[in-house]
mmCIF file of C-alpha atoms in Angstrom:
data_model
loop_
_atom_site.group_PDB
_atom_site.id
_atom_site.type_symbol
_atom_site.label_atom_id
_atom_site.label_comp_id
_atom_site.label_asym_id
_atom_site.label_seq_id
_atom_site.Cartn_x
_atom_site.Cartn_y
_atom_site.Cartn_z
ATOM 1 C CA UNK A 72 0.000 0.000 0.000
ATOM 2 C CA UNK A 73 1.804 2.985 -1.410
ATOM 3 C CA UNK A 74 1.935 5.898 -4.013
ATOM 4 C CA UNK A 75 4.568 5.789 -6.527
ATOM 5 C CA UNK A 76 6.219 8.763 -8.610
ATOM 6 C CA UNK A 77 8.521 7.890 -11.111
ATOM 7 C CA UNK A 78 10.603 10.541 -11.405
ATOM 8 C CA UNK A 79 13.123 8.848 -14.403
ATOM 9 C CA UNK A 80 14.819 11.831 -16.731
ATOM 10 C CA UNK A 81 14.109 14.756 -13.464
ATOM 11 C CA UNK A 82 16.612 17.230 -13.474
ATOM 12 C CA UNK A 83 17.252 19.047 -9.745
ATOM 13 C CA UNK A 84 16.504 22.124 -10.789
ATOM 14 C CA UNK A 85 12.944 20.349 -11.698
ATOM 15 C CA UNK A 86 12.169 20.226 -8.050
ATOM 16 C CA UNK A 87 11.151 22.815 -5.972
ATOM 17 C CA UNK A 88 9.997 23.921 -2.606
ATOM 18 C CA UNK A 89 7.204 26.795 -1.706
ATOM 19 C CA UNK A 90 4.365 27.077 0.311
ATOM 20 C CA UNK A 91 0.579 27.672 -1.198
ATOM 21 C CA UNK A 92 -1.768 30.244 0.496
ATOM 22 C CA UNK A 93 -4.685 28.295 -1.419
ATOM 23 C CA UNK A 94 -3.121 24.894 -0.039
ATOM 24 C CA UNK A 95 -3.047 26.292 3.279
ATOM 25 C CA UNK A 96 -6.317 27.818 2.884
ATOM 26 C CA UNK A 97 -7.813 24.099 2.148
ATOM 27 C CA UNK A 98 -6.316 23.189 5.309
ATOM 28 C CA UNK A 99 -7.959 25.646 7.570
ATOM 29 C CA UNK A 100 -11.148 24.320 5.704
ATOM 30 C CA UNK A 101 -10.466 20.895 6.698
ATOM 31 C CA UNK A 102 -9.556 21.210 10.483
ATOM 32 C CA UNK A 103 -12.716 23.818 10.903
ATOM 33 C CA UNK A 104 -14.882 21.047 9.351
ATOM 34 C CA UNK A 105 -12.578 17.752 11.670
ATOM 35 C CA UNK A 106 -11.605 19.490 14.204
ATOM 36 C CA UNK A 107 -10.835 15.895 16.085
ATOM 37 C CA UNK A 108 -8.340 15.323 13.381
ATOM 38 C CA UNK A 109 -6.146 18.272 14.488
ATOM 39 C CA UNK A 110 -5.348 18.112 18.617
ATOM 40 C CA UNK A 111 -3.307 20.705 18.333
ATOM 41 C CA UNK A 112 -5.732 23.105 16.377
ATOM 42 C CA UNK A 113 -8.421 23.451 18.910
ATOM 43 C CA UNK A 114 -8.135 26.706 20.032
ATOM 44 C CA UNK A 115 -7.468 27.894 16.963
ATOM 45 C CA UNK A 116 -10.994 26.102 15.586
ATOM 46 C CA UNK A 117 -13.007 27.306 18.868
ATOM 47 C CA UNK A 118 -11.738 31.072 18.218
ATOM 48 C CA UNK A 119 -12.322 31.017 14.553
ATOM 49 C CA UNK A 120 -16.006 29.064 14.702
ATOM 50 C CA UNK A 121 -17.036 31.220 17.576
ATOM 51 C CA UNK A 122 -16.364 34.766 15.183
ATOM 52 C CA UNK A 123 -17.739 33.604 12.130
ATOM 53 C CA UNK A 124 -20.493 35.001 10.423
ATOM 54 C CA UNK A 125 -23.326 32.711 9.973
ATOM 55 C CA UNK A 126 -23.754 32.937 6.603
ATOM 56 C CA UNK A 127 -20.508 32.643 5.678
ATOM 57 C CA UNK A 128 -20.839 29.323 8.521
ATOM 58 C CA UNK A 129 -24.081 27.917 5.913
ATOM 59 C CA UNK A 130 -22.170 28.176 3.113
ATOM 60 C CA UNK A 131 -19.071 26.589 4.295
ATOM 61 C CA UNK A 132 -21.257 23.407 4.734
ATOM 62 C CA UNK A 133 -22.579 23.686 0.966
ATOM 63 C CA UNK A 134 -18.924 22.248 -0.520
ATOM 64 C CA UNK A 135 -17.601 20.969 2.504
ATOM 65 C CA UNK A 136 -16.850 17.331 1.091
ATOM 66 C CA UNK A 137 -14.185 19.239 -0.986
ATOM 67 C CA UNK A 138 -12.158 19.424 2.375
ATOM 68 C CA UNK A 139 -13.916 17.181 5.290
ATOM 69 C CA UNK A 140 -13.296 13.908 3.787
ATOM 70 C CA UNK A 141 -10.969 14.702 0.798
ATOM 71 C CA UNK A 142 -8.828 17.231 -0.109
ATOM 72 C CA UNK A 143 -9.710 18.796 -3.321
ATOM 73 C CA UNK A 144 -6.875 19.148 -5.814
ATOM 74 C CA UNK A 145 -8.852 22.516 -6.539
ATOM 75 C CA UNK A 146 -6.807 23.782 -4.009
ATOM 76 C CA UNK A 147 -3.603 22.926 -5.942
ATOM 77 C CA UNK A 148 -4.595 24.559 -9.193
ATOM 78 C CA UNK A 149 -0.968 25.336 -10.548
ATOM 79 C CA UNK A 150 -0.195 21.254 -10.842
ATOM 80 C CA UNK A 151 -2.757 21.010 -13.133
ATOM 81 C CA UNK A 152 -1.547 24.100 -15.621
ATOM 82 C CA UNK A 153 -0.408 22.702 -19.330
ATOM 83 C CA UNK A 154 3.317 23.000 -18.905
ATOM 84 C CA UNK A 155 3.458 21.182 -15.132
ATOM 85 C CA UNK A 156 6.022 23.445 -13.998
ATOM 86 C CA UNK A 157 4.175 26.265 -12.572
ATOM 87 C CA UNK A 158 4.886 27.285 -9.209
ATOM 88 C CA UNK A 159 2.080 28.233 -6.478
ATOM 89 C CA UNK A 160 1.214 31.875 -6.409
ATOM 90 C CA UNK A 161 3.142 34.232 -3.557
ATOM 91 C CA UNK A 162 -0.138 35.460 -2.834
ATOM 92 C CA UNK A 163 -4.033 33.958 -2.627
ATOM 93 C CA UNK A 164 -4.994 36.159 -5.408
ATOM 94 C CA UNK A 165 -2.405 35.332 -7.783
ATOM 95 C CA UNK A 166 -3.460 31.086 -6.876
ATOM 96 C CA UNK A 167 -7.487 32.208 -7.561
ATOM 97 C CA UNK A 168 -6.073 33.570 -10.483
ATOM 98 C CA UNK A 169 -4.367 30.388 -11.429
ATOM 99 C CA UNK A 170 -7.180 28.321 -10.453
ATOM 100 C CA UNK A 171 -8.977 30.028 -13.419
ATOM 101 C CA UNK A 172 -6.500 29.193 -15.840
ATOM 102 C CA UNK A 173 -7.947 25.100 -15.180
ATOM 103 C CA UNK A 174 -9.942 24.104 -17.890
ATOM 104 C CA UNK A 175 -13.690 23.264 -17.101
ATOM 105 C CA UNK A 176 -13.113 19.752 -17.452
ATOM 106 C CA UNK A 177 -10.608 19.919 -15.031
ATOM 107 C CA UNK A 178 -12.470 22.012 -12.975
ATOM 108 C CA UNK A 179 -15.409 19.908 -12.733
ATOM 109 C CA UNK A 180 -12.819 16.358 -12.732
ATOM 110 C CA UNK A 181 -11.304 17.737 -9.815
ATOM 111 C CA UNK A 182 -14.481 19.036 -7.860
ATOM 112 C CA UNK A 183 -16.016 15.450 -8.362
ATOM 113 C CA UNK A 184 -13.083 13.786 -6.640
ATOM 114 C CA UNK A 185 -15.597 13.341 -4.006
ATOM 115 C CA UNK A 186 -17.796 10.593 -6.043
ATOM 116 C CA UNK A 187 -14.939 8.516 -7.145
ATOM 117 C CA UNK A 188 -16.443 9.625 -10.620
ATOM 118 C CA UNK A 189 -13.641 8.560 -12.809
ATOM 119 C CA UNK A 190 -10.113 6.951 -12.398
ATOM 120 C CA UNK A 191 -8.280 9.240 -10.324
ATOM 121 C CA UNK A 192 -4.651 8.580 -11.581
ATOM 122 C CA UNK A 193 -6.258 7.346 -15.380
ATOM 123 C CA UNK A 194 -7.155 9.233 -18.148
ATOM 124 C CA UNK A 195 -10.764 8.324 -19.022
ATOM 125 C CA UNK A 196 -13.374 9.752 -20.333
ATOM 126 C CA UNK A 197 -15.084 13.388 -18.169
ATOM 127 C CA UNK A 198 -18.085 14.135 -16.547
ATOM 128 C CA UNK A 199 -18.887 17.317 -19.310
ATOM 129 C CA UNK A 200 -18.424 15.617 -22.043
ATOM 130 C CA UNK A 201 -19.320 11.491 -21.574
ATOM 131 C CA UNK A 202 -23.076 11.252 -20.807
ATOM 132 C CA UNK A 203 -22.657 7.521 -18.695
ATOM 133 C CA UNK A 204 -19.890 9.338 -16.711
ATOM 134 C CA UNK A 205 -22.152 12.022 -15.776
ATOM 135 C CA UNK A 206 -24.719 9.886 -14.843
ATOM 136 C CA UNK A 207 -22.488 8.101 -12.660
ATOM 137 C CA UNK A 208 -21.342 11.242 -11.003
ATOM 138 C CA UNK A 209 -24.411 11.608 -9.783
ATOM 139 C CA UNK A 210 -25.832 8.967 -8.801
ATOM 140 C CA UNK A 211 -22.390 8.589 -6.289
ATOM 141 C CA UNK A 212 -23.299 11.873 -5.607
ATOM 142 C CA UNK A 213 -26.877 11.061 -4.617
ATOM 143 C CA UNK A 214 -25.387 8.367 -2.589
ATOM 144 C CA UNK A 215 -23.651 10.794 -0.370
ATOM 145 C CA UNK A 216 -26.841 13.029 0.316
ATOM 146 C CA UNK A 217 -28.991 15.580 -1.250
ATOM 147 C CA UNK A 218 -26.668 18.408 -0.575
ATOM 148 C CA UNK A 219 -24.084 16.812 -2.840
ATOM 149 C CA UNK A 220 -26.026 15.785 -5.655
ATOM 150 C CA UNK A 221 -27.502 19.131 -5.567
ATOM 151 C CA UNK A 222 -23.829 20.677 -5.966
ATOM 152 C CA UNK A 223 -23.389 18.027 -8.576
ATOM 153 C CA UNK A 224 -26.326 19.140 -10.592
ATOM 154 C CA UNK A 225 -25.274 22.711 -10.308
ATOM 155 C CA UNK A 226 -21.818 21.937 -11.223
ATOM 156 C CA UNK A 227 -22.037 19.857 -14.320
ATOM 157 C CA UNK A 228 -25.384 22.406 -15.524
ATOM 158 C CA UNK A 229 -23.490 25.104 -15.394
ATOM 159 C CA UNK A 230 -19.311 24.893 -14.150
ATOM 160 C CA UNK A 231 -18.998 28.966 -14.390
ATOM 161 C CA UNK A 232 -21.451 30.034 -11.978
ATOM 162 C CA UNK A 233 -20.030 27.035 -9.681
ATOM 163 C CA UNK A 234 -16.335 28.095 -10.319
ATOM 164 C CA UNK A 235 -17.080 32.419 -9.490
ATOM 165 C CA UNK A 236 -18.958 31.006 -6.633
ATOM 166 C CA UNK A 237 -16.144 29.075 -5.273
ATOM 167 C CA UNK A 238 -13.878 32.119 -5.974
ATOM 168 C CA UNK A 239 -15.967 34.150 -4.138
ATOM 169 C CA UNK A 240 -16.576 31.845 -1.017
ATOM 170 C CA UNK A 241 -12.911 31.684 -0.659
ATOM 171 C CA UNK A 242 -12.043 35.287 -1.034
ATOM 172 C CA UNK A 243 -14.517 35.825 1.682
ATOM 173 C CA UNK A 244 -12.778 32.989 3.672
ATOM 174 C CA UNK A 245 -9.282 34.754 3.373
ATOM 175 C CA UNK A 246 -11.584 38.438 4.875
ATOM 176 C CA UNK A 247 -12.939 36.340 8.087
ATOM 177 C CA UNK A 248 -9.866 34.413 9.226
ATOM 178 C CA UNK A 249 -7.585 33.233 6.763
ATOM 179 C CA UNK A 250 -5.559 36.350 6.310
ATOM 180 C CA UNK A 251 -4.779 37.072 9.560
ATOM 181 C CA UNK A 252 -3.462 32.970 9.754
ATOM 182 C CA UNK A 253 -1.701 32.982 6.700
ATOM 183 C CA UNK A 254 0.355 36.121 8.043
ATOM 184 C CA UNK A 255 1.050 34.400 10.873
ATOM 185 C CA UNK A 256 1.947 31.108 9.320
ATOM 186 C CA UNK A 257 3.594 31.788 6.240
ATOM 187 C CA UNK A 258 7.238 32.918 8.362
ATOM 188 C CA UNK A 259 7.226 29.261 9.355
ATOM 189 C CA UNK A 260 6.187 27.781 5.839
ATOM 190 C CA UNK A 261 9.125 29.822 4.065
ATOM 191 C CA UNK A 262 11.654 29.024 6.509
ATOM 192 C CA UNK A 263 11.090 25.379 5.890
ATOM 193 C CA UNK A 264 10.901 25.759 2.491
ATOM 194 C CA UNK A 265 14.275 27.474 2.443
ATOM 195 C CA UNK A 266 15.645 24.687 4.755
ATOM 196 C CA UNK A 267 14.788 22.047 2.395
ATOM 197 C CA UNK A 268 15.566 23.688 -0.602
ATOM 198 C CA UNK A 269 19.295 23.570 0.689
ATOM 199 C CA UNK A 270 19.032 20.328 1.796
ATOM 200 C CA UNK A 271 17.688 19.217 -2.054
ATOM 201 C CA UNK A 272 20.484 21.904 -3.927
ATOM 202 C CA UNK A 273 23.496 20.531 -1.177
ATOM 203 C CA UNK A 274 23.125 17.363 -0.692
ATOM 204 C CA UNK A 275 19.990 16.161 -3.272
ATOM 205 C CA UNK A 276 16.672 14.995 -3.220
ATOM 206 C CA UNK A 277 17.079 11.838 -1.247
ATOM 207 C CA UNK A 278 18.260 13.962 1.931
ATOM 208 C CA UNK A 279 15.086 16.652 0.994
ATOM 209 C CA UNK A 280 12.822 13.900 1.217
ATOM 210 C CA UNK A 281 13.941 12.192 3.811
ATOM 211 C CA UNK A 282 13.441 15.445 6.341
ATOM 212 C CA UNK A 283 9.755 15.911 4.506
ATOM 213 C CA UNK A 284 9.212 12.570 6.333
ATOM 214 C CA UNK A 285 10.253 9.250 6.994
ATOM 215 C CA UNK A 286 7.051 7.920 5.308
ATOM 216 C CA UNK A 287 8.921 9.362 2.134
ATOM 217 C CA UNK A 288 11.225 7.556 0.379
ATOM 218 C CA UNK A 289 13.476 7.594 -2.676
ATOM 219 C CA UNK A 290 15.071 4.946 -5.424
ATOM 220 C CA UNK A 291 17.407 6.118 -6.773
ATOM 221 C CA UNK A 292 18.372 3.335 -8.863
ATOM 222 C CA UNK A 293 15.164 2.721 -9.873
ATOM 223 C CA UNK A 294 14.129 6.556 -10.588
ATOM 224 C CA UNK A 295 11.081 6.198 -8.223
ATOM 225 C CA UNK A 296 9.530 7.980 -4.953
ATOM 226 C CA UNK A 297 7.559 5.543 -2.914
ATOM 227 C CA UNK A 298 5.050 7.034 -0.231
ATOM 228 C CA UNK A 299 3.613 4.634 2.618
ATOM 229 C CA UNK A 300 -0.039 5.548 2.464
ATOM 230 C CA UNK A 301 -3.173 3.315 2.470
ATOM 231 C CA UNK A 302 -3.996 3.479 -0.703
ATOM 232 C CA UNK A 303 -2.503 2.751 -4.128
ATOM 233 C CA UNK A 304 -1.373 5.650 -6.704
ATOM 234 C CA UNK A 305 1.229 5.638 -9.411
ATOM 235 C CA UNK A 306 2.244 8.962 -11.416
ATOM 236 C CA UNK A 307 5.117 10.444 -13.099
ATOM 237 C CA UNK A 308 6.877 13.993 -13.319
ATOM 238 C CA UNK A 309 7.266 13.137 -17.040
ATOM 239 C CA UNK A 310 8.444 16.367 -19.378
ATOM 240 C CA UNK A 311 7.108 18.370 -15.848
ATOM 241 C CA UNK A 312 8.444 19.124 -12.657
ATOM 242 C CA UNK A 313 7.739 17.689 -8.855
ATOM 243 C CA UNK A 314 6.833 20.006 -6.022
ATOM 244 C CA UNK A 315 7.161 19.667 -2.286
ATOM 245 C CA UNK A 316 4.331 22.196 -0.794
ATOM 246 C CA UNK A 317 5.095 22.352 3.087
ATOM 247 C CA UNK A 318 1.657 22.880 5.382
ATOM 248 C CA UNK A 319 1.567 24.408 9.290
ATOM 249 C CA UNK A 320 -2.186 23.295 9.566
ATOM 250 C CA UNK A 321 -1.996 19.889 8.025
ATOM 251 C CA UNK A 322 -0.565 17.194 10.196
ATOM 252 C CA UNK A 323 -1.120 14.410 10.665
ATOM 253 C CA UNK A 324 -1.701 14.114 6.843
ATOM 254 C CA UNK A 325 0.875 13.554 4.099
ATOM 255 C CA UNK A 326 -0.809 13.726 0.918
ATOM 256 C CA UNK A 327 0.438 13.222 -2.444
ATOM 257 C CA UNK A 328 -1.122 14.207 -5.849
ATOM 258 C CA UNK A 329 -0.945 12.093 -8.576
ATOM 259 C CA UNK A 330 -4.039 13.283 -10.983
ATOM 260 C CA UNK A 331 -3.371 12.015 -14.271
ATOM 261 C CA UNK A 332 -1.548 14.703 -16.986
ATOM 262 C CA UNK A 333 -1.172 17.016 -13.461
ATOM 263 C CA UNK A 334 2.151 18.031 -11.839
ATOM 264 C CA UNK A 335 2.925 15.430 -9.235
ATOM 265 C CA UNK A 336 2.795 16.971 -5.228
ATOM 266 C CA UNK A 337 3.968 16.165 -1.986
ATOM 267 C CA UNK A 338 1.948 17.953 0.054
ATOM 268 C CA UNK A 339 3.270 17.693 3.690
ATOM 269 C CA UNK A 340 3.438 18.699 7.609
ATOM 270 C CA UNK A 341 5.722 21.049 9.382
ATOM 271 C CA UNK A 342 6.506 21.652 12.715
ATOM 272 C CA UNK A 343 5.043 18.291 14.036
ATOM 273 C CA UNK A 344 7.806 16.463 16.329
ATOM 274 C CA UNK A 345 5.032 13.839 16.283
ATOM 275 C CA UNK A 346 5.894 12.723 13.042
ATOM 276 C CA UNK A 347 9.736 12.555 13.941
ATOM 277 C CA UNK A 348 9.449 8.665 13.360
ATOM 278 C CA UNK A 349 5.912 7.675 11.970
ATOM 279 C CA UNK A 350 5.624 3.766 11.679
ATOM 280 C CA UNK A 351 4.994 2.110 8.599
ATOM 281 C CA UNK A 352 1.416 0.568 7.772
ATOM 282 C CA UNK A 353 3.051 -2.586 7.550
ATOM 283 C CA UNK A 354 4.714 -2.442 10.715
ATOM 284 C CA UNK A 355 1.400 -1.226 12.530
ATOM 285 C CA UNK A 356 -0.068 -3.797 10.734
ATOM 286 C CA UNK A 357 2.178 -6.683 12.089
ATOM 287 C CA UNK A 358 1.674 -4.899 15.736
ATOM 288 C CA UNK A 359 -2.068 -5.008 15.424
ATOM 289 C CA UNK A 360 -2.031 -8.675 14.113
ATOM 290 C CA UNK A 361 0.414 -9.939 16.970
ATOM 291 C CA UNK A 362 -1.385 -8.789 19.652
ATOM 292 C CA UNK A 363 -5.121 -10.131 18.189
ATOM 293 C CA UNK A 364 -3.965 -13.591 19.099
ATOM 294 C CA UNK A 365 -6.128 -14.339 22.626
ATOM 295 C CA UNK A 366 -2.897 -16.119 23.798
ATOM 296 C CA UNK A 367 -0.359 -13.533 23.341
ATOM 297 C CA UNK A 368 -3.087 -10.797 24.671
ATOM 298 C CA UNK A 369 -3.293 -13.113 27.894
ATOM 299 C CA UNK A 370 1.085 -12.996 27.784
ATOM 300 C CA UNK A 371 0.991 -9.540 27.512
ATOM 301 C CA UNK A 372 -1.576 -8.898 30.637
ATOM 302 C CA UNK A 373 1.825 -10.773 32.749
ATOM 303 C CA UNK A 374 4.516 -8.519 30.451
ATOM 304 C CA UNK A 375 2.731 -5.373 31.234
ATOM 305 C CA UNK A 376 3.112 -5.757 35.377
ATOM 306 C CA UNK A 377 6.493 -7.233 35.330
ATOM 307 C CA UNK A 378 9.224 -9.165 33.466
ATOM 308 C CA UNK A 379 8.961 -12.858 33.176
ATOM 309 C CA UNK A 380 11.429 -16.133 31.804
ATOM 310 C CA UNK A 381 9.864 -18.456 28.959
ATOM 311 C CA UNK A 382 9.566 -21.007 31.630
ATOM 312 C CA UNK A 383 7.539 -18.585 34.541
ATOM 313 C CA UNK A 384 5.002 -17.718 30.809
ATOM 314 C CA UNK A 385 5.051 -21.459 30.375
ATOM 315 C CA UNK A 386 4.110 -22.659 34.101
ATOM 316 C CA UNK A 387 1.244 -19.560 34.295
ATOM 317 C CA UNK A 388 -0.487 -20.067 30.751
ATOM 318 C CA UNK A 389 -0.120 -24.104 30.932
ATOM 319 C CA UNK A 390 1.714 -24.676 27.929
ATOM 320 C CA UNK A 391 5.116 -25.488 26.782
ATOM 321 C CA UNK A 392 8.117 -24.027 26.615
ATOM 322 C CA UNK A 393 8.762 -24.079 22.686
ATOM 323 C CA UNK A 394 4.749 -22.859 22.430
ATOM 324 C CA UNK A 395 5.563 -19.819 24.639
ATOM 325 C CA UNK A 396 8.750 -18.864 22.663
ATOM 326 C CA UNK A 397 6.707 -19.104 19.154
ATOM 327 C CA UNK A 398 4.323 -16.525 21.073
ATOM 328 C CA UNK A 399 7.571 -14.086 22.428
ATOM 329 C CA UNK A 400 9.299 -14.285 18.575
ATOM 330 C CA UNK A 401 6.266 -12.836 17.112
ATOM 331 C CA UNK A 402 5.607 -10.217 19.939
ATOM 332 C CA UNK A 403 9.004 -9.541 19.278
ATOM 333 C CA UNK A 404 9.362 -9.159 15.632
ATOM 334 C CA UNK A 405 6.587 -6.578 16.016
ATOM 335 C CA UNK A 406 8.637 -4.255 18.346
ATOM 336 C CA UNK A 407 6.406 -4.998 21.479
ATOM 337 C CA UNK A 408 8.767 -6.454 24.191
ATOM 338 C CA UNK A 409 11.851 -6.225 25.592
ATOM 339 C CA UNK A 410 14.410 -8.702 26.402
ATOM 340 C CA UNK A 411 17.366 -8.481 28.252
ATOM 341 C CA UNK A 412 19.681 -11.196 30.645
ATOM 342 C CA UNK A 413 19.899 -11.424 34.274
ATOM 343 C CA UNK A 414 22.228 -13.886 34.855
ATOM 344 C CA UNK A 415 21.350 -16.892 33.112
ATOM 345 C CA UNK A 416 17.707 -16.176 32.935
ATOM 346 C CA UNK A 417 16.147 -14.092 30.202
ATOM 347 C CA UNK A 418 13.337 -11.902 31.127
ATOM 348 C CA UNK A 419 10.853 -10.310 28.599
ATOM 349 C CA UNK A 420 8.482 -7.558 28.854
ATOM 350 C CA UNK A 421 5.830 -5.375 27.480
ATOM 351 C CA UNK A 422 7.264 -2.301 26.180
ATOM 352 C CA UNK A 423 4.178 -0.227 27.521
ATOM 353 C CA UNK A 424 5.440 3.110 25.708
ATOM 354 C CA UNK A 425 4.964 1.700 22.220
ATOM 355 C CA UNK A 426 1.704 -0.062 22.682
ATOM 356 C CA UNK A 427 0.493 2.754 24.360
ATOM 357 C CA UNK A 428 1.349 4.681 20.979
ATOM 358 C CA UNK A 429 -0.706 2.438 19.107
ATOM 359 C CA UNK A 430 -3.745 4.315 18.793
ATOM 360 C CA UNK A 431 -2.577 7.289 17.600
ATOM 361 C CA UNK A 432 -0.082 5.828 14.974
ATOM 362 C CA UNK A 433 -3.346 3.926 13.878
ATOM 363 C CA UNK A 434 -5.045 7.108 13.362
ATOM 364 C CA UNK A 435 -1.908 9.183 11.722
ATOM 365 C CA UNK A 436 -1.375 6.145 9.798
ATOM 366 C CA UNK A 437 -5.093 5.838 8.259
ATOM 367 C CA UNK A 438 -4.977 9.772 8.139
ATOM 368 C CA UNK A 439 -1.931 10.124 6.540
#
């Protein structure tokens, strides 16, 4: 489970670093709609929610599945511009700007993302132009509940009134309580930027990626970037470039666009020391499975309160030795006890600390 990007034939001067306004502005969309994915944004939510205008409050809920459950490559119009090279805009204005240049194809491919309307990383046929596509739109869209096939309805009758009246809602997002954020956050956002644009011109893109996040890796053999999501995705930089777009408001998630014919994105946190050394799906995985066995959760009830020999696990469960050890190897393989040698006895235990990470690197890692 992973997103690909081969990036065979990219030059380093192809890559680049900079922060989004519009990106960040998706953000603040998303945590004000799941708040209980952001901790560390809840003051910042209460304060915001509690001064905001109630109409500007109803029509934040007409769109909202463009940020609450996915984030809308809307909000990453340059990637999708002809040449996939631009760069995001310096300011908000200059990105609404840019988000006009899409085509309305694009406009309405990307808004759909919500319906799983077409192949996301495949070109196929588009919901303006291929009547069964459409009519698949919305009938996902139906699915999902009147407000969203309404917005369907209005978006495929009629993609210019939809597109000034997203421009609009977000210009009047950036007057309530975006501006004053973004002036705030965008001193962090370039400073990172500027770190790891050093770190990809000095010592190259494997070290750049590497401090974007250890879910991030490169090949460099094989010309490839693999990132440990759940989920599958391939793309390719191709003739374009690949851009690293650093977010204040986004942890815990790490997300990666790879829209067929768009510039491919690595959209990702800053600033989280949570995310110092996130654990791969497979290795929560294996964690998770190991401790589902009703034997080893029994083990682990004696591991937790103190440190016990194979033989002490073998007298107190009622089984043999060699049946007990089977039990310890898997426990830990997964990273989950301890051993270490007191004399000639060797005593195991529960490392409490990392189970009691568990839940939380279950939810960064589905989140991610």
């Amino acid at each position: 489970m992973s997103v690909h990007i081969d990036i065979k034939g990219l030059r380093p001067e192809e890559a680049a670093v900079v922060p989004s306004p519009l990106a960040e502005l998706g953000m603040a969309l998303h945590a004000l709609s799941e708040p209980a994915h952001h901790p560390g944004l809840q003051g910042w939510v209460t304060g915001v929610t509690a001064r905001l205008d109630p109409h500007l409050a109803d029509r934040m809920c007409e769109a909202d599945f463009l940020w609450r459950t996915t984030f809308s490559d809307l909000f990453l119009p340059w990637a999708g511009l002809p040449d996939r090279r631009a760069l995001p805009g310096a300011t908000l204005a200059e990105e609404l700007d840019q988000l006009d240049k899409l085509s309305d194809e694009q406009f309405v491919d990307a808004a759909l993302e919500f319906t799983c309307a077409t192949g996301y990383g495949e070109c196929g046929p588009t919901a303006l132009s291929d009547p069964d596509t459409r009519r698949r739109a919305l009938d996902l869209a139906a699915a999902r509940g009147p407000r969203q096939l309404r917005f369907g309805e209005r978006l495929l009758a009629d993609p210019p009134r939809i597109r000034a009246w997203l421009r609009q809602f977000l210009r009047d997002c950036d007057e309530a309580f975006f501006a004053e954020a973004w002036a705030r956050l965008r001193h962090q956002l370039a400073a990172d930027a500027r770190h790891k644009t050093d770190l990809l011109r000095r010592k190259g893109l494997a070290e750049a990626l590497a401090a974007v996040s250890p879910a991030v890796t490169l090949d460099e053999a094989a010309g490839r970037i693999t990132v440990d999501k759940l989920g599958d995705g391939r793309t390719a930089t191709g003739d374009g470039g690949l851009l690293l777009v650093p977010t204040s408001l986004g942890w815990p998630h790490l997300m990666v666009l790879h829209r067929y014919g768009w510039q491919p994105v690595l959209h990702y946190p800053v600033g989280s020391p949570e995310l110092a050394a996130p654990q791969t799906l497979e290795q929560l995985a294996m964690r998770m499975t190991a401790l589902s066995h009703p034997v080893r959760m029994r083990m682990c009830r004696h591991l937790a309160r103190s440190a016990h020999t194979t033989s002490e696990l073998a007298q107190v469960h009622g089984m043999t030795a060699p049946e007990i050890s089977r039990h310890l190897a898997v426990l830990k393989k997964a990273g989950l006890i301890t051993t270490r040698r007191r004399g000639r006895y060797v005593l195991h235990q529960l490392d409490v600390t990392v189970v009691a990470r568990l839940g939380s690197e279950f939810l960064e890692g589905i989140l991610r």
